[in-house]
Amino acid sequence: MNEITVDGEPLPFVEGQTVAAALVAAGRVAWRTTRTGRRPRGVFCGIGVCFDCLVTIDGVGGQRACLVPSRPGATVTTATTVTTGEGGDE
Amino acid sequence: MSEPADLVVVGAGPAGAAAAVTALAGGLRVALVDSGTAVGGQYWRHPPEHARAAIPTEDLHHGLREYRALCAALEEGRAAGRLDLRTAHHVWSAVREDGGFAVHAVDRREAPRETAVVLRAPGLLVATGAHDRQLPFPGWDLPGVLTVGGLQALLKGGGVAAGSRVALGGTGPFLLPVAAGLAARGVEVVAVCEAADPRAWLRHPGALLRNPGKWAEGAGYAAALVRHRVRVRPRTAIVAAEGDDRVTSVRIASLAPDGSPRPGTERRVEVDAVGVGWGFAPQLDLFLPLGCELADSADGNAVVAVDAGQRTTVPGLYAAGEACGVGGAALAAAEGRLAGESVLADSGAAPAPGRRRTARTARTAAVRAAVDRQRAFARAMGLAHPIPPAWSSWLTDDTVVCRCEEVTAGAVRAACADGGAHDHRQVKQLTRAGMGWCQGRMCGPAVHCLVARERAYVPAERLVATPVTLGALADLDEQPPEPADHSEDRQ
């Protein structure tokens, strides 16, 4: 069974699924909180346009979960708040 | 591919793939770039090649014969060393340079790691498609509310249904294949709310009569929906989504001819997911900084102006597909072929062995006729499925309009009434609507409709079309100007 780790918990995925697809397949529709209203958000456009589904993958922030393929062993952290700016950079 | 390309094609959907195949058939060297992990764009979205056995999606597609033919032709071009196929490459800028173009991308095959790549060629063909156009409504920012395209992408790309009881709403023929696809995967599609009146199509009999293939496609979806007992409800809309941490119900209302909800018709339907879409907004990011002239289209969008051969007003720059006007995959592929033929004609490429120049002329004329015919259909579609004039009547003052910056309808209205804002750019300056992560891609058309509905929507110019890390930009200076092939640009 292929697995990624989401906030420390193993999450199975089918080879070929994006991180967002794996999360949705597991019944999760929200994994982030908005900056101002503290509202839950997950996947909306599903094609990389809306940036609602942002997560940190292998330590690199600001990743669109709907675009990045799940890879065995990848570590995904869902942030309570995603700040502006590219998380992966200094 | 070791020699530089004659043409860079951005976008490997129906338009870009058809254009690349046409240019390859004429003997050109082509670099084809797409952000997806496989050729096909949104229409023919597939799981990556190696995963197709695990995620079967064939039954969700239409026109797969053409898709396979395009893929086979691309593979042939690659084997012959004339196609440089770059999937999982995100283009963030295209600029004119030394009489040609430089296309800046990041290679994200090893995402989240990214590597800067520059592709250069005398000719550039941009076929970046479109995304769902959204109209906000109370609760549309609740988790579980997705774009119809998002539901479709999860299904076609990952084999995942985002809910088990789903309501779809908005306008346009695209609602039908999404409803049929979800139903085919066992999802209970409890409502398909089509805001338009189907009789609006009867005002365009010519466009209908000239495109019998479109009827057949529509009839196919209708039959599939009947089989799954899914009802399309014309002249209705999802006017609110409700729930605490995720959507649990929607409110559906019948619409008056102007699109305002008819009092007393609202009813609540329990759901666990929702899909919404009001036609499409063309993806013009790469065109605007290059200074292309735009034209109005029938659906309220500004689109790239092209001549009869898909040439933009910028010499050497061609456009095909939804960026020239939303019209569906068949039109996009035909425009791609036409654009490819123009590239060949303009580059002075001799006809390939065994092909005569007169044959090319005849072929071009036939493709052009197909494009004209289908554009008439696209125009009728735009007029038959408009944004309802009174859609904003279902907004409350606290409805979020800009999802990123959480700017409400009340704030946008105040910017117009008190701040004197006349277009979406001024609203952005006053309220931050359109200033967040998505840079107005989601809320731009809606803000525009609230402020300046009578004009076509022109998106804001974005110099960087997709986020790119400073690290990748820093690499740029140290890179050799032309990465020779895939194995070398990963050093």
Coordinates of C-alpha atoms in Angstrom, one line a residue:
Chain A
M1 CA 0.0 0.0 0.0
N2 CA 1.3 3.4 -1.0
E3 CA 1.3 6.0 1.8
I4 CA 2.1 9.6 2.4
T5 CA 2.2 11.1 5.9
V6 CA -0.2 13.9 6.6
D7 CA 0.4 15.8 9.9
G8 CA 2.1 12.7 11.2
E9 CA -0.7 10.2 10.2
P10 CA -0.3 7.8 7.4
L11 CA -2.6 8.3 4.4
P12 CA -3.0 5.7 1.7
F13 CA -3.1 6.8 -1.9
V14 CA -3.5 5.1 -5.3
E15 CA -0.4 5.7 -7.5
G16 CA -1.3 8.6 -9.8
Q17 CA -3.4 10.5 -7.4
T18 CA -2.4 14.1 -6.3
V19 CA -2.1 14.9 -2.7
A20 CA -5.5 16.6 -2.9
A21 CA -7.1 13.5 -4.5
A22 CA -5.7 11.3 -1.7
L23 CA -7.0 13.7 0.9
V24 CA -10.5 13.8 -0.7
A25 CA -10.5 10.1 -1.2
A26 CA -10.0 9.8 2.6
G27 CA -13.1 12.0 3.1
R28 CA -11.2 15.2 3.9
V29 CA -12.5 18.4 2.2
A30 CA -10.7 21.0 4.4
W31 CA -7.1 21.2 5.6
R32 CA -6.3 24.8 6.0
T33 CA -7.7 27.9 7.8
T34 CA -8.0 31.3 6.3
R35 CA -5.9 34.2 7.6
T36 CA -8.6 36.7 8.4
G37 CA -11.8 34.8 9.1
R38 CA -10.2 31.6 10.4
R39 CA -12.4 29.7 8.0
P40 CA -11.7 26.1 6.9
R41 CA -10.6 25.5 3.3
G42 CA -9.7 22.6 1.1
V43 CA -9.9 21.9 -2.6
F44 CA -12.0 24.2 -4.7
C45 CA -10.8 24.5 -8.3
G46 CA -8.8 21.3 -8.4
I47 CA -6.6 22.5 -11.3
G48 CA -4.1 24.8 -9.7
V49 CA -5.9 28.2 -10.2
C50 CA -7.5 29.1 -6.8
F51 CA -4.7 28.3 -4.3
D52 CA -7.3 27.2 -1.7
C53 CA -5.6 23.8 -1.2
L54 CA -2.2 25.0 -0.1
V55 CA -0.1 22.6 2.0
T56 CA 3.6 22.1 2.9
I57 CA 5.2 19.1 1.2
D58 CA 8.6 17.8 2.4
G59 CA 9.2 21.1 4.1
V60 CA 8.4 23.3 1.1
G61 CA 5.4 25.6 1.8
G62 CA 2.8 27.0 -0.5
Q63 CA 2.3 23.8 -2.5
R64 CA -0.9 23.3 -4.4
A65 CA -2.1 19.9 -3.2
C66 CA -4.2 19.5 -6.4
L67 CA -1.1 19.7 -8.6
V68 CA 1.5 17.7 -6.7
P69 CA 1.5 13.9 -7.2
S70 CA 1.5 11.8 -4.1
R71 CA 4.8 10.0 -3.7
P72 CA 5.4 7.2 -1.2
G73 CA 6.9 8.6 2.0
A74 CA 6.2 12.2 1.2
T75 CA 5.5 14.3 4.3
V76 CA 2.6 16.7 4.1
T77 CA 1.9 19.3 6.7
T78 CA -1.4 21.1 6.6
A79 CA -1.1 24.6 8.1
T80 CA -3.7 26.2 10.3
T81 CA -2.7 29.4 8.5
V82 CA -0.8 29.9 5.3
T83 CA 1.0 33.2 5.3
T84 CA 1.7 35.0 2.1
G85 CA 5.1 34.5 0.4
E86 CA 6.8 31.4 -0.8
G87 CA 7.3 29.0 2.1
G88 CA 10.1 27.2 0.5
D89 CA 12.5 30.1 0.4
E90 CA 14.7 31.7 2.9
Chain B
M1 CA 15.9 16.8 -29.0
S2 CA 19.3 18.4 -29.4
E3 CA 18.7 21.2 -31.9
P4 CA 16.8 24.3 -30.9
A5 CA 13.0 24.3 -31.5
D6 CA 11.3 26.2 -34.3
L7 CA 8.2 26.5 -32.2
V8 CA 7.3 26.5 -28.5
V9 CA 3.8 25.4 -27.8
V10 CA 2.5 26.2 -24.3
G11 CA -0.4 24.0 -23.3
A12 CA -0.9 20.3 -24.4
G13 CA -4.7 20.2 -24.3
P14 CA -6.7 19.6 -27.5
A15 CA -5.6 22.9 -29.1
G16 CA -1.9 22.7 -28.2
A17 CA -1.5 19.0 -28.9
A18 CA -3.2 19.4 -32.3
A19 CA -1.0 22.4 -33.1
A20 CA 2.2 20.6 -32.2
V21 CA 1.2 17.5 -34.2
T22 CA 0.5 19.7 -37.3
A23 CA 3.8 21.6 -36.9
L24 CA 5.7 18.2 -36.5
A25 CA 3.9 16.8 -39.6
G26 CA 5.2 19.8 -41.5
G27 CA 8.8 19.0 -40.5
L28 CA 9.3 21.6 -37.7
R29 CA 11.0 21.0 -34.4
V30 CA 8.6 21.6 -31.5
A31 CA 8.9 22.1 -27.8
L32 CA 5.5 21.3 -26.1
V33 CA 5.1 22.4 -22.5
D34 CA 2.3 21.7 -20.1
S35 CA 1.9 21.9 -16.3
G36 CA 0.0 18.6 -16.2
T37 CA 1.6 15.2 -15.7
A38 CA 0.2 13.9 -19.0
V39 CA -0.9 15.3 -22.4
G40 CA -4.6 16.1 -22.7
G41 CA -5.3 19.3 -20.8
Q42 CA -8.4 19.6 -18.8
Y43 CA -10.7 18.0 -21.4
W44 CA -8.6 14.9 -21.8
R45 CA -7.2 14.9 -18.3
H46 CA -5.7 11.5 -17.4
P47 CA -3.8 10.1 -14.6
P48 CA -0.1 9.9 -15.4
E49 CA 0.8 7.2 -18.0
H50 CA 2.1 4.7 -15.5
A51 CA -1.0 4.9 -13.3
R52 CA -3.7 4.3 -15.8
A53 CA -4.3 0.7 -14.9
A54 CA -4.9 1.6 -11.3
I55 CA -7.2 4.5 -12.1
P56 CA -9.5 3.6 -15.0
T57 CA -11.1 6.7 -16.5
E58 CA -11.7 5.7 -20.1
D59 CA -15.5 5.6 -19.7
L60 CA -15.5 9.3 -18.5
H61 CA -14.0 10.6 -21.8
H62 CA -15.3 11.6 -25.2
G63 CA -13.3 11.6 -28.4
L64 CA -10.6 9.3 -27.1
R65 CA -9.8 8.1 -30.6
E66 CA -8.6 11.6 -31.5
Y67 CA -6.7 11.8 -28.2
R68 CA -4.9 8.6 -28.9
A69 CA -4.1 9.7 -32.5
L70 CA -2.6 12.9 -31.2
C71 CA -0.6 11.1 -28.5
A72 CA 0.7 8.6 -31.1
A73 CA 1.7 11.4 -33.4
L74 CA 3.5 13.2 -30.5
E75 CA 5.3 10.0 -29.6
E76 CA 6.4 9.6 -33.2
G77 CA 7.8 13.1 -33.2
R78 CA 9.6 12.4 -30.0
A79 CA 11.1 9.2 -31.4
A80 CA 12.2 11.1 -34.4
G81 CA 14.0 13.6 -32.1
R82 CA 11.9 16.6 -33.3
L83 CA 9.6 16.9 -30.2
D84 CA 10.7 18.1 -26.8
L85 CA 7.8 17.2 -24.6
R86 CA 7.9 18.9 -21.3
T87 CA 5.1 17.8 -19.0
A88 CA 5.0 19.0 -15.3
H89 CA 6.6 22.2 -16.5
H90 CA 4.9 25.4 -15.3
V91 CA 5.4 28.4 -17.6
W92 CA 5.6 31.6 -15.6
S93 CA 6.6 34.1 -18.3
A94 CA 7.0 34.5 -22.1
V95 CA 8.9 37.4 -23.5
R96 CA 10.1 38.6 -26.9
E97 CA 13.8 38.2 -27.4
D98 CA 16.1 38.5 -30.4
G99 CA 13.3 38.3 -32.9
G100 CA 11.8 35.2 -31.2
F101 CA 10.5 34.3 -27.8
A102 CA 11.9 33.1 -24.5
V103 CA 9.6 30.9 -22.5
H104 CA 10.4 30.7 -18.8
A105 CA 9.2 27.7 -16.9
V106 CA 10.0 25.6 -13.8
D107 CA 10.4 21.9 -14.2
R108 CA 8.3 20.4 -11.4
R109 CA 8.6 16.7 -12.3
E110 CA 10.2 16.3 -8.9
A111 CA 7.8 18.6 -7.1
P112 CA 8.0 20.2 -4.6
R113 CA 11.6 20.7 -6.0
E114 CA 11.7 23.0 -9.0
T115 CA 14.3 23.8 -11.6
A116 CA 14.3 26.8 -13.9
V117 CA 14.1 26.1 -17.6
V118 CA 14.2 28.5 -20.5
L119 CA 12.9 27.4 -23.9
R120 CA 13.6 29.6 -26.9
A121 CA 12.2 29.6 -30.4
P122 CA 11.4 32.0 -33.3
G123 CA 7.7 31.0 -33.0
L124 CA 5.4 30.8 -30.0
L125 CA 1.9 29.2 -29.8
V126 CA -0.1 29.7 -26.6
A127 CA -3.0 27.4 -26.0
T128 CA -3.5 27.8 -22.2
G129 CA -7.2 27.1 -22.2
A130 CA -9.6 28.3 -19.6
H131 CA -10.9 27.7 -16.1
D132 CA -14.4 27.7 -14.6
R133 CA -16.0 31.1 -14.2
Q134 CA -17.4 31.6 -10.7
L135 CA -20.2 33.7 -9.3
P136 CA -20.1 34.0 -5.5
F137 CA -23.1 33.0 -3.5
P138 CA -23.6 32.8 0.3
G139 CA -21.6 29.7 1.5
W140 CA -19.6 29.1 -1.7
D141 CA -16.4 29.2 0.4
L142 CA -17.5 26.2 2.6
P143 CA -15.4 23.1 2.2
G144 CA -17.2 20.6 -0.1
V145 CA -18.2 23.3 -2.5
L146 CA -16.0 22.9 -5.6
T147 CA -16.0 24.2 -9.1
V148 CA -17.6 21.8 -11.5
G149 CA -14.2 21.5 -13.2
G150 CA -12.7 20.6 -9.9
L151 CA -15.1 17.8 -9.4
Q152 CA -14.3 16.6 -12.9
A153 CA -10.5 16.9 -12.4
L154 CA -10.6 14.8 -9.3
L155 CA -12.7 12.2 -11.1
K156 CA -10.7 12.1 -14.4
G157 CA -7.3 12.6 -12.9
G158 CA -7.5 10.7 -9.6
G159 CA -10.6 8.5 -9.9
V160 CA -12.0 10.3 -6.8
A161 CA -15.6 11.5 -6.3
A162 CA -15.6 14.4 -3.9
G163 CA -19.0 13.5 -2.4
S164 CA -21.8 10.9 -2.4
R165 CA -24.7 13.3 -2.7
V166 CA -23.9 16.1 -5.0
A167 CA -25.8 19.1 -6.4
L168 CA -24.4 20.9 -9.5
G169 CA -25.3 24.5 -10.4
G170 CA -24.5 27.3 -12.8
T171 CA -24.9 27.4 -16.5
G172 CA -23.6 25.8 -19.7
P173 CA -23.4 22.4 -21.4
F174 CA -20.4 21.5 -19.2
L175 CA -22.7 20.7 -16.3
L176 CA -24.0 17.7 -18.2
P177 CA -20.8 15.6 -18.7
V178 CA -19.8 16.3 -15.1
A179 CA -23.2 15.1 -13.8
A180 CA -23.0 12.0 -16.1
G181 CA -19.4 11.2 -14.9
L182 CA -20.3 11.5 -11.3
A183 CA -23.4 9.4 -11.7
A184 CA -21.3 6.8 -13.6
R185 CA -19.2 6.5 -10.5
G186 CA -22.1 5.8 -8.2
V187 CA -22.6 9.4 -6.9
E188 CA -26.2 10.4 -6.3
V189 CA -26.6 13.7 -8.3
V190 CA -29.5 15.2 -6.5
A191 CA -29.9 18.3 -8.6
V192 CA -28.4 19.9 -11.8
C193 CA -29.5 23.5 -11.6
E194 CA -29.2 25.2 -15.0
A195 CA -29.9 28.9 -14.8
A196 CA -30.6 29.3 -18.5
D197 CA -33.8 28.7 -20.3
P198 CA -33.1 26.0 -23.0
R199 CA -35.5 27.8 -25.3
A200 CA -32.7 30.5 -25.7
W201 CA -31.0 28.1 -28.1
L202 CA -33.9 28.3 -30.5
R203 CA -32.9 31.9 -31.2
H204 CA -29.8 30.5 -33.0
P205 CA -31.2 27.8 -35.4
G206 CA -28.4 28.3 -37.9
A207 CA -25.7 27.5 -35.4
L208 CA -27.6 24.4 -34.3
L209 CA -28.3 23.1 -37.8
R210 CA -24.7 23.5 -38.9
N211 CA -23.4 21.5 -35.9
P212 CA -25.2 18.2 -35.8
G213 CA -22.3 16.6 -33.9
K214 CA -23.0 18.8 -30.9
W215 CA -26.6 17.6 -30.8
A216 CA -25.5 14.0 -30.8
E217 CA -23.1 14.8 -27.9
G218 CA -25.8 16.5 -25.9
A219 CA -28.3 13.7 -26.6
G220 CA -25.7 11.2 -25.4
Y221 CA -25.4 13.1 -22.0
A222 CA -29.1 13.4 -21.8
A223 CA -29.6 9.7 -22.2
A224 CA -26.9 8.9 -19.6
L225 CA -28.6 11.3 -17.1
V226 CA -32.0 9.7 -17.8
R227 CA -30.4 6.3 -17.2
H228 CA -29.0 7.4 -13.9
R229 CA -32.3 9.2 -13.0
V230 CA -30.6 12.6 -12.8
R231 CA -32.9 15.6 -13.6
V232 CA -31.7 18.8 -15.1
R233 CA -33.7 21.7 -13.7
P234 CA -33.7 24.6 -16.1
R235 CA -34.2 28.2 -14.8
T236 CA -33.0 27.3 -11.3
A237 CA -29.9 28.1 -9.3
I238 CA -28.1 27.2 -6.2
V239 CA -28.5 30.5 -4.3
A240 CA -26.8 29.4 -1.0
A241 CA -24.7 26.6 0.5
E242 CA -25.1 25.9 4.2
G243 CA -23.1 24.0 6.9
D244 CA -20.7 24.7 9.7
D245 CA -17.3 23.3 8.8
R246 CA -18.4 21.8 5.5
V247 CA -21.4 22.0 3.2
T248 CA -24.4 19.9 4.4
S249 CA -27.2 21.5 2.3
V250 CA -27.9 23.9 -0.5
R251 CA -30.8 26.2 -1.2
I252 CA -32.2 26.0 -4.7
A253 CA -34.6 28.6 -6.2
S254 CA -36.4 29.0 -9.4
L255 CA -35.2 32.0 -11.4
A256 CA -37.2 34.8 -13.0
P257 CA -36.1 35.7 -16.6
D258 CA -33.6 38.2 -15.2
G259 CA -32.0 35.6 -12.9
S260 CA -33.4 36.8 -9.6
P261 CA -34.8 34.1 -7.4
R262 CA -38.6 33.8 -7.5
P263 CA -40.0 34.5 -4.0
G264 CA -41.4 31.4 -2.3
T265 CA -39.7 28.9 -4.6
E266 CA -36.6 28.2 -2.4
R267 CA -36.1 24.7 -1.0
R268 CA -33.3 23.1 0.9
V269 CA -31.6 19.9 -0.4
E270 CA -29.1 17.9 1.7
V271 CA -25.8 17.3 0.0
D272 CA -22.2 16.5 1.0
A273 CA -20.6 18.2 -2.0
V274 CA -21.5 20.9 -4.6
G275 CA -20.1 21.8 -8.0
V276 CA -20.6 25.3 -9.5
G277 CA -19.6 26.9 -12.7
W278 CA -20.8 29.7 -14.9
G279 CA -19.1 29.0 -18.2
F280 CA -15.3 29.6 -18.4
A281 CA -12.8 32.4 -18.1
P282 CA -10.0 32.2 -20.7
Q283 CA -6.5 31.9 -19.3
L284 CA -4.8 35.0 -20.8
D285 CA -1.8 35.4 -18.5
L286 CA 0.9 34.8 -21.0
F287 CA -0.7 37.0 -23.7
L288 CA -1.4 40.2 -21.8
P289 CA 2.3 41.2 -21.0
L290 CA 3.2 40.5 -24.7
G291 CA 0.8 43.2 -25.7
C292 CA -1.7 41.2 -27.8
E293 CA -4.8 43.0 -29.0
L294 CA -8.0 41.6 -27.4
A295 CA -11.5 41.2 -28.8
D296 CA -14.9 40.9 -27.1
S297 CA -16.6 37.5 -27.2
A298 CA -20.3 36.7 -26.8
D299 CA -20.0 35.3 -23.3
G300 CA -18.7 38.5 -21.6
N301 CA -15.0 37.6 -21.7
A302 CA -12.3 39.5 -23.5
V303 CA -10.3 37.0 -25.7
V304 CA -7.2 37.2 -27.8
A305 CA -7.8 38.7 -31.2
V306 CA -6.6 36.4 -34.0
D307 CA -6.7 36.6 -37.8
A308 CA -8.2 33.8 -40.0
G309 CA -5.0 31.8 -39.4
Q310 CA -4.9 32.1 -35.6
R311 CA -2.1 34.8 -35.7
T312 CA -2.3 37.3 -32.8
T313 CA -1.3 40.9 -33.4
V314 CA 2.2 40.1 -32.1
P315 CA 4.4 38.8 -35.0
G316 CA 5.4 35.2 -34.4
L317 CA 2.8 34.6 -31.7
Y318 CA -0.1 32.3 -32.4
A319 CA -3.1 31.4 -30.2
A320 CA -5.6 28.5 -30.3
G321 CA -8.3 27.2 -28.1
E322 CA -10.3 28.8 -25.3
A323 CA -8.0 31.8 -25.1
C324 CA -9.5 32.9 -28.5
G325 CA -13.1 32.4 -27.2
V326 CA -14.6 29.5 -25.2
G327 CA -16.0 26.9 -27.6
G328 CA -15.1 23.4 -26.4
A329 CA -12.5 20.8 -27.3
A330 CA -13.5 20.2 -30.9
L331 CA -13.2 23.9 -31.8
A332 CA -9.9 24.1 -29.8
A333 CA -8.4 21.2 -31.7
A334 CA -9.5 22.6 -35.1
E335 CA -8.0 26.0 -34.1
G336 CA -4.8 24.2 -33.1
R337 CA -4.5 22.6 -36.5
L338 CA -5.2 25.9 -38.2
A339 CA -2.6 27.7 -36.1
G340 CA -0.1 24.9 -36.8
E341 CA -0.7 25.3 -40.6
S342 CA -0.1 29.1 -40.2
V343 CA 3.2 28.5 -38.4
L344 CA 4.2 26.2 -41.3
A345 CA 3.2 28.7 -43.9
D346 CA 4.9 31.6 -42.2
S347 CA 8.1 29.7 -41.5
G348 CA 8.3 28.8 -45.2
A349 CA 8.6 25.1 -44.3
A350 CA 8.4 23.0 -47.5
P351 CA 5.6 20.5 -47.5
A352 CA 6.7 17.2 -46.0
P353 CA 7.7 14.5 -48.5
G354 CA 4.7 13.0 -50.2
R355 CA 2.6 16.1 -49.4
R356 CA 1.9 18.7 -52.0
R357 CA 1.4 22.4 -51.4
T358 CA -2.0 22.3 -53.0
A359 CA -3.0 19.6 -50.5
R360 CA -1.9 21.8 -47.6
T361 CA -4.0 24.7 -49.0
A362 CA -7.1 22.4 -49.3
R363 CA -6.5 21.0 -45.8
T364 CA -6.2 24.5 -44.4
A365 CA -9.4 25.6 -46.1
A366 CA -11.3 22.6 -44.6
V367 CA -10.0 23.2 -41.1
R368 CA -10.9 26.9 -41.4
A369 CA -14.5 26.0 -42.4
A370 CA -14.8 23.7 -39.4
V371 CA -13.5 26.5 -37.1
D372 CA -16.0 29.0 -38.6
R373 CA -18.9 26.5 -38.2
Q374 CA -18.0 25.7 -34.6
R375 CA -17.4 29.4 -33.6
A376 CA -21.0 30.1 -34.7
F377 CA -22.0 27.4 -32.2
A378 CA -19.8 28.8 -29.5
R379 CA -21.3 32.2 -30.0
A380 CA -24.8 30.8 -29.7
M381 CA -23.7 28.9 -26.6
G382 CA -22.4 32.1 -25.0
L383 CA -25.7 33.9 -25.7
A384 CA -27.9 31.0 -24.6
H385 CA -26.0 30.6 -21.3
P386 CA -25.3 34.1 -20.1
I387 CA -24.5 35.2 -16.6
P388 CA -28.0 36.1 -15.3
P389 CA -28.3 39.9 -15.1
A390 CA -29.7 39.8 -11.6
W391 CA -27.4 37.2 -10.1
S392 CA -26.0 39.6 -7.6
S393 CA -29.5 39.7 -5.9
W394 CA -28.6 36.4 -4.1
L395 CA -25.5 38.0 -2.5
T396 CA -25.8 39.1 1.1
D397 CA -23.5 41.9 2.3
D398 CA -21.4 39.4 4.2
T399 CA -21.0 36.9 1.3
V400 CA -17.3 36.5 0.5
V401 CA -16.5 37.6 -3.0
C402 CA -12.6 37.4 -3.0
R403 CA -11.8 34.0 -1.4
C404 CA -8.1 34.7 -0.8
E405 CA -8.4 38.1 0.9
E406 CA -11.9 37.4 2.3
V407 CA -13.4 40.6 0.9
T408 CA -17.2 40.6 1.1
A409 CA -19.8 41.7 -1.4
G410 CA -20.7 44.6 1.0
A411 CA -17.1 45.8 0.8
V412 CA -17.1 45.6 -3.0
R413 CA -20.4 47.5 -3.2
A414 CA -19.1 50.1 -0.8
A415 CA -16.0 50.6 -3.0
C416 CA -18.3 51.3 -5.9
A417 CA -20.9 53.4 -4.1
D418 CA -18.6 55.4 -1.8
G419 CA -15.2 54.9 -3.3
G420 CA -16.3 55.6 -6.9
A421 CA -14.6 52.4 -8.3
H422 CA -15.4 51.8 -11.9
D423 CA -13.6 48.6 -12.7
H424 CA -12.1 45.5 -10.9
R425 CA -8.7 47.1 -10.7
Q426 CA -10.0 50.1 -8.7
V427 CA -12.0 47.7 -6.5
K428 CA -8.8 45.8 -5.8
Q429 CA -7.0 49.0 -4.8
L430 CA -9.8 49.9 -2.4
T431 CA -10.6 46.5 -0.9
R432 CA -7.8 44.0 -1.7
A433 CA -10.2 41.9 -3.7
G434 CA -8.0 40.1 -6.2
M435 CA -4.8 40.7 -4.4
G436 CA -4.3 37.3 -2.8
W437 CA -2.8 34.0 -3.8
C438 CA -4.9 33.5 -6.9
Q439 CA -4.4 37.1 -8.1
G440 CA -8.1 37.6 -8.9
R441 CA -8.4 34.5 -11.1
M442 CA -11.4 33.3 -9.0
C443 CA -13.1 36.6 -8.1
G444 CA -12.1 38.8 -11.1
P445 CA -15.0 38.0 -13.4
A446 CA -17.5 38.4 -10.5
V447 CA -16.0 41.7 -9.3
H448 CA -16.1 42.9 -12.9
C449 CA -19.8 41.9 -13.2
L450 CA -20.6 43.8 -10.0
V451 CA -18.8 47.0 -11.3
A452 CA -18.8 47.1 -15.0
R453 CA -21.0 44.4 -16.4
E454 CA -21.6 46.1 -19.7
R455 CA -18.0 45.7 -20.8
A456 CA -16.1 42.5 -21.6
Y457 CA -14.0 41.2 -18.7
V458 CA -10.2 41.8 -19.1
P459 CA -8.2 40.1 -16.4
A460 CA -5.5 42.0 -14.6
E461 CA -2.0 41.8 -16.2
R462 CA 0.2 39.4 -14.2
L463 CA 3.9 39.5 -15.0
V464 CA 4.5 36.2 -13.2
A465 CA 1.8 33.7 -14.4
T466 CA 2.5 31.1 -11.7
P467 CA 4.3 31.3 -8.4
V468 CA 8.0 30.6 -8.7
T469 CA 10.5 30.4 -5.9
L470 CA 13.4 32.9 -5.6
G471 CA 15.7 29.9 -5.5
A472 CA 14.6 28.8 -9.0
L473 CA 15.0 32.3 -10.3
A474 CA 18.5 32.5 -8.8
D475 CA 19.4 29.3 -10.6
L476 CA 18.5 30.9 -13.9
D477 CA 21.7 33.0 -14.2
E478 CA 23.9 29.9 -13.7
Q479 CA 22.0 27.8 -16.2
P480 CA 23.2 27.2 -19.8
P481 CA 20.9 29.1 -22.1
E482 CA 19.4 26.1 -23.8
P483 CA 19.0 22.9 -21.8
A484 CA 19.5 20.2 -24.4
D485 CA 17.2 17.5 -23.2
H486 CA 15.4 16.1 -20.2
S487 CA 18.3 14.2 -18.8
E488 CA 20.6 17.2 -18.8
D489 CA 18.4 19.8 -17.4
R490 CA 18.1 17.9 -14.1
Q491 CA 21.8 18.1 -13.3

